[in-house]
PDB file of C-alpha atoms in Angstrom:
ATOM      1  CA  UNK A  14      -9.113   2.922   4.010  1.00 74.00           C
ATOM      2  CA  UNK A  15      -6.593   4.750   6.253  1.00 86.00           C
ATOM      3  CA  UNK A  16      -3.765   6.433   4.358  1.00 90.00           C
ATOM      4  CA  UNK A  17      -0.109   6.474   5.401  1.00 93.00           C
ATOM      5  CA  UNK A  18       2.805   8.555   4.141  1.00 94.00           C
ATOM      6  CA  UNK A  19       6.136   6.697   4.305  1.00 94.00           C
ATOM      7  CA  UNK A  20       9.158   9.033   4.452  1.00 95.00           C
ATOM      8  CA  UNK A  21      12.326   6.996   3.901  1.00 93.00           C
ATOM      9  CA  UNK A  22      15.373   7.717   1.737  1.00 90.00           C
ATOM     10  CA  UNK A  23      16.587   4.117   1.342  1.00 89.00           C
ATOM     11  CA  UNK A  24      14.698   2.694  -1.698  1.00 86.00           C
ATOM     12  CA  UNK A  25      14.752  -0.919  -0.505  1.00 83.00           C
ATOM     13  CA  UNK A  26      13.548  -0.081   2.994  1.00 86.00           C
ATOM     14  CA  UNK A  27      10.927   2.284   1.584  1.00 88.00           C
ATOM     15  CA  UNK A  28       9.595  -0.425  -0.722  1.00 87.00           C
ATOM     16  CA  UNK A  29       9.512  -2.965   2.117  1.00 84.00           C
ATOM     17  CA  UNK A  30       7.514  -0.594   4.305  1.00 88.00           C
ATOM     18  CA  UNK A  31       5.120   0.154   1.456  1.00 88.00           C
ATOM     19  CA  UNK A  32       4.540  -3.552   0.845  1.00 85.00           C
ATOM     20  CA  UNK A  33       3.928  -4.334   4.525  1.00 86.00           C
ATOM     21  CA  UNK A  34       1.422  -1.497   4.877  1.00 89.00           C
ATOM     22  CA  UNK A  35      -0.339  -2.045   1.554  1.00 86.00           C
ATOM     23  CA  UNK A  36      -0.661  -5.767   2.263  1.00 81.00           C
ATOM     24  CA  UNK A  37      -2.603  -4.910   5.421  1.00 84.00           C
ATOM     25  CA  UNK A  38      -5.045  -2.571   3.684  1.00 84.00           C
ATOM     26  CA  UNK A  39      -3.422   0.841   4.034  1.00 88.00           C
ATOM     27  CA  UNK A  40      -3.405   3.301   1.147  1.00 89.00           C
ATOM     28  CA  UNK A  41       0.276   4.219   0.932  1.00 91.00           C
ATOM     29  CA  UNK A  42       2.052   7.276  -0.398  1.00 91.00           C
ATOM     30  CA  UNK A  43       5.788   7.837  -0.093  1.00 92.00           C
ATOM     31  CA  UNK A  44       8.508  10.464  -0.170  1.00 92.00           C
ATOM     32  CA  UNK A  45      12.299  10.001  -0.230  1.00 93.00           C
ATOM     33  CA  UNK A  46      13.158  13.196   1.641  1.00 92.00           C
ATOM     34  CA  UNK A  47      11.911  15.850   4.028  1.00 91.00           C
ATOM     35  CA  UNK A  48      10.766  18.441   1.537  1.00 93.00           C
ATOM     36  CA  UNK A  49       8.931  15.746  -0.406  1.00 92.00           C
ATOM     37  CA  UNK A  50       7.159  14.795   2.821  1.00 92.00           C
ATOM     38  CA  UNK A  51       6.117  18.393   3.404  1.00 92.00           C
ATOM     39  CA  UNK A  52       4.731  18.626  -0.121  1.00 91.00           C
ATOM     40  CA  UNK A  53       2.753  15.424   0.347  1.00 90.00           C
ATOM     41  CA  UNK A  54       1.278  16.546   3.667  1.00 91.00           C
ATOM     42  CA  UNK A  55       0.403  19.949   2.214  1.00 90.00           C
ATOM     43  CA  UNK A  56      -1.156  18.673  -1.011  1.00 86.00           C
ATOM     44  CA  UNK A  57      -3.443  15.999   0.444  1.00 83.00           C
ATOM     45  CA  UNK A  58      -4.166  14.910   4.018  1.00 85.00           C
ATOM     46  CA  UNK A  59      -3.054  11.520   5.300  1.00 90.00           C
ATOM     47  CA  UNK A  60      -4.057   9.616   8.432  1.00 92.00           C
ATOM     48  CA  UNK A  61      -0.483   8.958   9.613  1.00 94.00           C
ATOM     49  CA  UNK A  62       3.168   9.494   8.727  1.00 95.00           C
ATOM     50  CA  UNK A  63       5.992   6.969   9.167  1.00 96.00           C
ATOM     51  CA  UNK A  64       9.105   9.159   9.324  1.00 95.00           C
ATOM     52  CA  UNK A  65      12.800   8.269   9.107  1.00 94.00           C
ATOM     53  CA  UNK A  66      15.214  10.739  10.726  1.00 92.00           C
ATOM     54  CA  UNK A  67      18.226  10.186   8.444  1.00 90.00           C
ATOM     55  CA  UNK A  68      16.970  12.088   5.409  1.00 92.00           C
ATOM     56  CA  UNK A  69      19.242  13.449   2.665  1.00 92.00           C
ATOM     57  CA  UNK A  70      17.982  17.041   2.510  1.00 92.00           C
ATOM     58  CA  UNK A  71      17.184  17.932   6.115  1.00 89.00           C
ATOM     59  CA  UNK A  72      17.242  16.193   9.458  1.00 89.00           C
ATOM     60  CA  UNK A  73      14.127  14.208  10.218  1.00 88.00           C
ATOM     61  CA  UNK A  74      13.722  16.085  13.482  1.00 90.00           C
ATOM     62  CA  UNK A  75      13.506  19.344  11.538  1.00 91.00           C
ATOM     63  CA  UNK A  76      11.070  17.710   9.115  1.00 92.00           C
ATOM     64  CA  UNK A  77       8.929  16.654  12.077  1.00 93.00           C
ATOM     65  CA  UNK A  78       8.843  20.209  13.446  1.00 92.00           C
ATOM     66  CA  UNK A  79       7.907  21.581  10.026  1.00 92.00           C
ATOM     67  CA  UNK A  80       5.132  18.982   9.664  1.00 92.00           C
ATOM     68  CA  UNK A  81       3.884  19.948  13.110  1.00 90.00           C
ATOM     69  CA  UNK A  82       3.762  23.569  11.947  1.00 89.00           C
ATOM     70  CA  UNK A  83       1.163  22.732   9.304  1.00 89.00           C
ATOM     71  CA  UNK A  84      -0.568  19.556  10.474  1.00 89.00           C
ATOM     72  CA  UNK A  85      -1.564  17.539  13.532  1.00 90.00           C
ATOM     73  CA  UNK A  86      -1.265  14.243  11.603  1.00 92.00           C
ATOM     74  CA  UNK A  87       0.017  11.373  13.788  1.00 93.00           C
ATOM     75  CA  UNK A  88       3.734  10.749  13.218  1.00 95.00           C
ATOM     76  CA  UNK A  89       5.473   7.455  13.964  1.00 95.00           C
ATOM     77  CA  UNK A  90       9.243   7.924  13.817  1.00 94.00           C
ATOM     78  CA  UNK A  91      11.036   4.832  12.469  1.00 92.00           C
ATOM     79  CA  UNK A  92      14.807   5.247  12.590  1.00 89.00           C
ATOM     80  CA  UNK A  93      18.118   3.615  13.442  1.00 88.00           C
ATOM     81  CA  UNK A  94      18.891   6.293  16.049  1.00 88.00           C
ATOM     82  CA  UNK A  95      18.551   4.758  19.503  1.00 86.00           C
ATOM     83  CA  UNK A  96      20.074   7.440  21.729  1.00 88.00           C
ATOM     84  CA  UNK A  97      17.759   8.054  24.700  1.00 88.00           C
ATOM     85  CA  UNK A  98      18.159  11.820  24.665  1.00 89.00           C
ATOM     86  CA  UNK A  99      17.319  11.912  20.947  1.00 88.00           C
ATOM     87  CA  UNK A 100      14.224   9.782  21.508  1.00 90.00           C
ATOM     88  CA  UNK A 101      13.072  12.139  24.272  1.00 90.00           C
ATOM     89  CA  UNK A 102      13.711  15.207  22.110  1.00 90.00           C
ATOM     90  CA  UNK A 103      11.806  13.769  19.154  1.00 92.00           C
ATOM     91  CA  UNK A 104       8.831  12.790  21.305  1.00 92.00           C
ATOM     92  CA  UNK A 105       8.827  16.251  22.872  1.00 90.00           C
ATOM     93  CA  UNK A 106       8.968  17.754  19.379  1.00 89.00           C
ATOM     94  CA  UNK A 107       5.639  16.155  18.531  1.00 91.00           C
ATOM     95  CA  UNK A 108       6.222  12.540  17.478  1.00 92.00           C
ATOM     96  CA  UNK A 109       3.431  10.190  18.571  1.00 92.00           C
ATOM     97  CA  UNK A 110       5.689   7.131  18.863  1.00 93.00           C
ATOM     98  CA  UNK A 111       9.286   6.073  18.219  1.00 93.00           C
ATOM     99  CA  UNK A 112      10.414   2.816  16.632  1.00 90.00           C
ATOM    100  CA  UNK A 113      14.099   1.813  16.424  1.00 88.00           C
ATOM    101  CA  UNK A 114      15.445  -0.086  13.386  1.00 85.00           C
ATOM    102  CA  UNK A 115      15.648  -2.942  12.762  1.00 81.00           C
ATOM    103  CA  UNK A 116      12.039  -3.850  13.511  1.00 81.00           C
ATOM    104  CA  UNK A 117       9.551  -6.398  12.220  1.00 81.00           C
ATOM    105  CA  UNK A 118       6.577  -5.642  10.024  1.00 82.00           C
ATOM    106  CA  UNK A 119       4.339  -6.865  12.827  1.00 83.00           C
ATOM    107  CA  UNK A 120       5.812  -4.378  15.274  1.00 86.00           C
ATOM    108  CA  UNK A 121       5.376  -1.529  12.783  1.00 89.00           C
ATOM    109  CA  UNK A 122       1.741  -2.456  12.185  1.00 90.00           C
ATOM    110  CA  UNK A 123       1.007  -2.782  15.908  1.00 89.00           C
ATOM    111  CA  UNK A 124       2.601   0.582  16.734  1.00 90.00           C
ATOM    112  CA  UNK A 125       0.818   2.283  13.847  1.00 92.00           C
ATOM    113  CA  UNK A 126      -2.543   0.810  14.848  1.00 91.00           C
ATOM    114  CA  UNK A 127      -2.002   1.993  18.425  1.00 90.00           C
ATOM    115  CA  UNK A 128      -1.090   5.500  17.248  1.00 90.00           C
ATOM    116  CA  UNK A 129      -4.213   5.686  15.088  1.00 90.00           C
ATOM    117  CA  UNK A 130      -6.442   4.500  17.933  1.00 87.00           C
ATOM    118  CA  UNK A 131      -4.948   7.030  20.351  1.00 85.00           C
ATOM    119  CA  UNK A 132      -5.397   9.897  17.905  1.00 78.00           C
ATOM    120  CA  UNK A 133      -8.960   9.067  16.939  1.00 76.00           C
ATOM    121  CA  UNK A 134      -8.226   7.178  13.717  1.00 71.00           C
ATOM    122  CA  UNK A 135      -8.726   3.510  12.943  1.00 69.00           C
ATOM    123  CA  UNK A 136      -6.515   0.802  11.432  1.00 71.00           C
ATOM    124  CA  UNK A 137      -7.816  -1.171   8.431  1.00 69.00           C
ATOM    125  CA  UNK A 138     -10.862  -3.251   9.291  1.00 59.00           C
ATOM    126  CA  UNK A 139      -9.525  -6.354   7.538  1.00 43.00           C
ATOM    127  CA  UNK A 140      -5.954  -7.620   7.275  1.00 40.00           C
ATOM    128  CA  UNK A 141      -6.385 -11.287   6.449  1.00 35.00           C
ATOM    129  CA  UNK A 142      -6.864 -13.464   3.387  1.00 31.00           C
ATOM    130  CA  UNK A 143      -9.604 -12.760   0.904  1.00 31.00           C
ATOM    131  CA  UNK A 144     -12.557 -14.407   2.600  1.00 27.00           C
ATOM    132  CA  UNK A 145     -15.808 -13.222   4.082  1.00 28.00           C
ATOM    133  CA  UNK A 146     -15.990  -9.721   2.581  1.00 33.00           C
ATOM    134  CA  UNK A 147     -17.797  -8.419  -0.462  1.00 35.00           C
ATOM    135  CA  UNK A 148     -15.822  -7.183  -3.446  1.00 37.00           C
ATOM    136  CA  UNK A 149     -14.941  -3.507  -3.171  1.00 38.00           C
ATOM    137  CA  UNK A 150     -16.370  -2.491  -6.528  1.00 40.00           C
ATOM    138  CA  UNK A 151     -20.019  -1.651  -7.092  1.00 39.00           C
ATOM    139  CA  UNK A 152     -22.215  -2.366 -10.094  1.00 43.00           C
ATOM    140  CA  UNK A 153     -23.528  -5.621 -11.555  1.00 45.00           C
ATOM    141  CA  UNK A 154     -22.638  -8.857  -9.723  1.00 48.00           C
ATOM    142  CA  UNK A 155     -19.367 -10.342 -10.900  1.00 56.00           C
ATOM    143  CA  UNK A 156     -19.592 -13.814 -12.423  1.00 70.00           C
ATOM    144  CA  UNK A 157     -16.989 -16.616 -12.308  1.00 85.00           C
ATOM    145  CA  UNK A 158     -14.313 -16.140 -14.945  1.00 89.00           C
ATOM    146  CA  UNK A 159     -11.843 -18.621 -16.404  1.00 91.00           C
ATOM    147  CA  UNK A 160      -8.770 -17.248 -18.164  1.00 91.00           C
ATOM    148  CA  UNK A 161      -6.336 -19.928 -19.274  1.00 91.00           C
ATOM    149  CA  UNK A 162      -5.670 -22.018 -16.152  1.00 92.00           C
ATOM    150  CA  UNK A 163      -6.821 -19.208 -13.877  1.00 93.00           C
ATOM    151  CA  UNK A 164     -10.325 -19.446 -12.381  1.00 93.00           C
ATOM    152  CA  UNK A 165     -11.745 -16.516 -10.408  1.00 92.00           C
ATOM    153  CA  UNK A 166     -15.035 -16.960  -8.535  1.00 90.00           C
ATOM    154  CA  UNK A 167     -16.231 -13.689  -6.921  1.00 86.00           C
ATOM    155  CA  UNK A 168     -19.211 -15.359  -5.244  1.00 83.00           C
ATOM    156  CA  UNK A 169     -17.073 -17.896  -3.404  1.00 86.00           C
ATOM    157  CA  UNK A 170     -14.136 -15.440  -3.259  1.00 88.00           C
ATOM    158  CA  UNK A 171     -11.751 -18.113  -4.499  1.00 91.00           C
ATOM    159  CA  UNK A 172      -8.982 -18.165  -7.078  1.00 93.00           C
ATOM    160  CA  UNK A 173      -7.519 -21.356  -8.538  1.00 94.00           C
ATOM    161  CA  UNK A 174      -4.482 -21.606 -10.773  1.00 93.00           C
ATOM    162  CA  UNK A 175      -4.031 -24.957 -12.531  1.00 90.00           C
ATOM    163  CA  UNK A 176      -6.391 -26.466  -9.977  1.00 89.00           C
ATOM    164  CA  UNK A 177      -4.509 -25.124  -6.950  1.00 92.00           C
ATOM    165  CA  UNK A 178      -6.212 -22.529  -4.747  1.00 93.00           C
ATOM    166  CA  UNK A 179      -4.269 -19.303  -4.259  1.00 93.00           C
ATOM    167  CA  UNK A 180      -4.240 -17.470  -0.942  1.00 91.00           C
ATOM    168  CA  UNK A 181      -4.867 -13.802  -1.662  1.00 89.00           C
ATOM    169  CA  UNK A 182      -5.451 -10.857   0.613  1.00 87.00           C
ATOM    170  CA  UNK A 183      -8.832  -9.121   0.448  1.00 85.00           C
ATOM    171  CA  UNK A 184      -7.487  -6.306  -1.718  1.00 86.00           C
ATOM    172  CA  UNK A 185      -5.531  -8.639  -4.015  1.00 90.00           C
ATOM    173  CA  UNK A 186      -8.702 -10.629  -4.614  1.00 91.00           C
ATOM    174  CA  UNK A 187     -10.803  -7.540  -5.308  1.00 89.00           C
ATOM    175  CA  UNK A 188      -8.191  -6.292  -7.769  1.00 92.00           C
ATOM    176  CA  UNK A 189      -7.942  -9.612  -9.601  1.00 94.00           C
ATOM    177  CA  UNK A 190     -11.740 -10.068  -9.666  1.00 91.00           C
ATOM    178  CA  UNK A 191     -12.185  -6.632 -11.225  1.00 90.00           C
ATOM    179  CA  UNK A 192      -9.560  -7.330 -13.890  1.00 93.00           C
ATOM    180  CA  UNK A 193     -11.140 -10.738 -14.549  1.00 91.00           C
ATOM    181  CA  UNK A 194     -14.519  -9.079 -15.041  1.00 88.00           C
ATOM    182  CA  UNK A 195     -12.837  -6.944 -17.714  1.00 88.00           C
ATOM    183  CA  UNK A 196     -10.656  -9.677 -19.232  1.00 90.00           C
ATOM    184  CA  UNK A 197      -8.800  -8.457 -22.304  1.00 89.00           C
ATOM    185  CA  UNK A 198      -9.582  -4.801 -21.562  1.00 90.00           C
ATOM    186  CA  UNK A 199      -6.894  -2.334 -20.530  1.00 90.00           C
ATOM    187  CA  UNK A 200      -7.860  -0.806 -17.173  1.00 88.00           C
ATOM    188  CA  UNK A 201      -6.101   2.356 -15.995  1.00 87.00           C
ATOM    189  CA  UNK A 202      -4.655   2.638 -12.496  1.00 85.00           C
ATOM    190  CA  UNK A 203      -6.921   5.636 -11.893  1.00 81.00           C
ATOM    191  CA  UNK A 204      -9.943   3.482 -12.639  1.00 84.00           C
ATOM    192  CA  UNK A 205      -8.701   0.735 -10.346  1.00 86.00           C
ATOM    193  CA  UNK A 206      -8.201   3.237  -7.527  1.00 81.00           C
ATOM    194  CA  UNK A 207     -11.671   4.680  -8.123  1.00 77.00           C
ATOM    195  CA  UNK A 208     -13.626   1.439  -8.535  1.00 80.00           C
ATOM    196  CA  UNK A 209     -11.650  -1.074  -6.425  1.00 83.00           C
ATOM    197  CA  UNK A 210     -10.021   1.100  -3.768  1.00 77.00           C
ATOM    198  CA  UNK A 211     -12.690   3.824  -3.919  1.00 72.00           C
ATOM    199  CA  UNK A 212      -9.769   6.203  -3.379  1.00 62.00           C
ATOM    200  CA  UNK A 213      -9.157   8.120  -6.659  1.00 52.00           C
ATOM    201  CA  UNK A 214      -6.574  10.433  -5.097  1.00 56.00           C
ATOM    202  CA  UNK A 215      -4.318   7.770  -3.615  1.00 61.00           C
ATOM    203  CA  UNK A 216      -0.833   7.342  -5.076  1.00 67.00           C
ATOM    204  CA  UNK A 217      -0.659   4.949  -8.074  1.00 71.00           C
ATOM    205  CA  UNK A 218       2.103   3.125  -6.193  1.00 78.00           C
ATOM    206  CA  UNK A 219      -0.601   1.448  -4.117  1.00 81.00           C
ATOM    207  CA  UNK A 220      -1.796  -0.374  -7.240  1.00 85.00           C
ATOM    208  CA  UNK A 221       1.776  -1.213  -8.274  1.00 86.00           C
ATOM    209  CA  UNK A 222       2.480  -2.887  -4.916  1.00 87.00           C
ATOM    210  CA  UNK A 223      -0.610  -5.075  -5.139  1.00 88.00           C
ATOM    211  CA  UNK A 224       0.060  -5.958  -8.778  1.00 91.00           C
ATOM    212  CA  UNK A 225       3.604  -6.976  -7.853  1.00 90.00           C
ATOM    213  CA  UNK A 226       2.288  -9.232  -5.088  1.00 90.00           C
ATOM    214  CA  UNK A 227      -0.335 -10.735  -7.413  1.00 93.00           C
ATOM    215  CA  UNK A 228       2.308 -11.463 -10.031  1.00 93.00           C
ATOM    216  CA  UNK A 229       4.407 -13.362  -7.498  1.00 93.00           C
ATOM    217  CA  UNK A 230       1.424 -15.495  -6.521  1.00 93.00           C
ATOM    218  CA  UNK A 231       0.599 -16.123 -10.180  1.00 94.00           C
ATOM    219  CA  UNK A 232       4.192 -17.245 -10.774  1.00 93.00           C
ATOM    220  CA  UNK A 233       5.166 -14.418 -13.105  1.00 94.00           C
ATOM    221  CA  UNK A 234       7.234 -11.224 -13.224  1.00 89.00           C
ATOM    222  CA  UNK A 235       6.585  -7.822 -14.736  1.00 88.00           C
ATOM    223  CA  UNK A 236       9.454  -8.500 -17.150  1.00 88.00           C
ATOM    224  CA  UNK A 237       7.936 -11.864 -18.118  1.00 91.00           C
ATOM    225  CA  UNK A 238       4.141 -11.547 -17.718  1.00 92.00           C
ATOM    226  CA  UNK A 239       1.703 -14.377 -18.342  1.00 93.00           C
ATOM    227  CA  UNK A 240      -1.674 -13.132 -17.091  1.00 95.00           C
ATOM    228  CA  UNK A 241      -1.124  -9.507 -16.009  1.00 95.00           C
ATOM    229  CA  UNK A 242       0.002  -7.519 -19.017  1.00 93.00           C
ATOM    230  CA  UNK A 243       1.082  -3.906 -18.568  1.00 90.00           C
ATOM    231  CA  UNK A 244       0.317  -1.525 -21.429  1.00 88.00           C
ATOM    232  CA  UNK A 245       2.846   1.227 -20.848  1.00 84.00           C
ATOM    233  CA  UNK A 246       1.286   4.596 -20.171  1.00 79.00           C
ATOM    234  CA  UNK A 247      -2.251   3.177 -20.346  1.00 84.00           C
ATOM    235  CA  UNK A 248      -2.902   0.527 -17.713  1.00 88.00           C
ATOM    236  CA  UNK A 249      -3.103  -3.187 -17.008  1.00 93.00           C
ATOM    237  CA  UNK A 250      -5.147  -6.033 -18.474  1.00 93.00           C
ATOM    238  CA  UNK A 251      -5.759  -9.677 -17.654  1.00 93.00           C
ATOM    239  CA  UNK A 252      -5.108 -11.998 -20.597  1.00 92.00           C
ATOM    240  CA  UNK A 253      -4.774 -15.709 -21.260  1.00 90.00           C
ATOM    241  CA  UNK A 254      -1.147 -16.853 -21.601  1.00 88.00           C
ATOM    242  CA  UNK A 255      -0.049 -17.545 -25.165  1.00 81.00           C
TER     243      UNK A 255
END
C-alpha cells in the first residue's frame, strides 16, 4: 500500500484530501504545518507528499526546500497560488508536479499516480468496489456472519443490510469482514492496521477515515452508533443494534 503525507493547514480541506486518498487505497498521514511535515518525513518514510504552500508556520516553498534537504520523496504541490513565476520557482525547487486549487479528487489521484510512476513508485493496485480480491487478513477462512440486519459474506465478498446490498470499497469490506469475524470483541486500531492493512506503522487516522465511511453506508454516525461501537481509548467493535 503506497503511503502519502498530506500537508494542509485547512482542516476541512485536509480531511477531504485524506478521504479521497484513503478511499482509493492509500495509507494516509497528515500534518497541518511545515514543521509537522518535516517531522513526519524524518520519522518514517512515505511514498509521496501532497504539499500546500500557504502554511501557518513557514512558507510551503521553504518547507519544500527543507524536505528536499533530507529526502528525495516525490512532492505534489497542491495550492491556490497560480502565478506562473511561482509555479516555475516551485518546480525548480524540487516539486515533481503542481496542482492549482480548486481541483477534483480525480485530478489529484491522476496527478499523484503519474508522479509515482515517474519516480519509480506505484499507485494502489485496486481502487474499485469490494469485488474480486481476497480479504487482506491472514489466518483461518472467514465465515458468513449475521449481526442484526447486517449480513457479511467474506466468500462472496458481499454485505447486505436489511436485505439491501451495500457497495463497499475493497478496504471497507476487509475492515468490516474482520470486525464481523470478531463480533462483540473490541479490536484496537493497531491490530486493524497490522492484520487488515498489514501496515502497523501507518497513522491511526487511516482507520478513522474508513470507519467514518463505513458508518455512513451503514446509516449511522459516531455520535449515534448502531453497529460500530467505539470504546474510547481501546478500539472498535461490531455489535447488534439494541
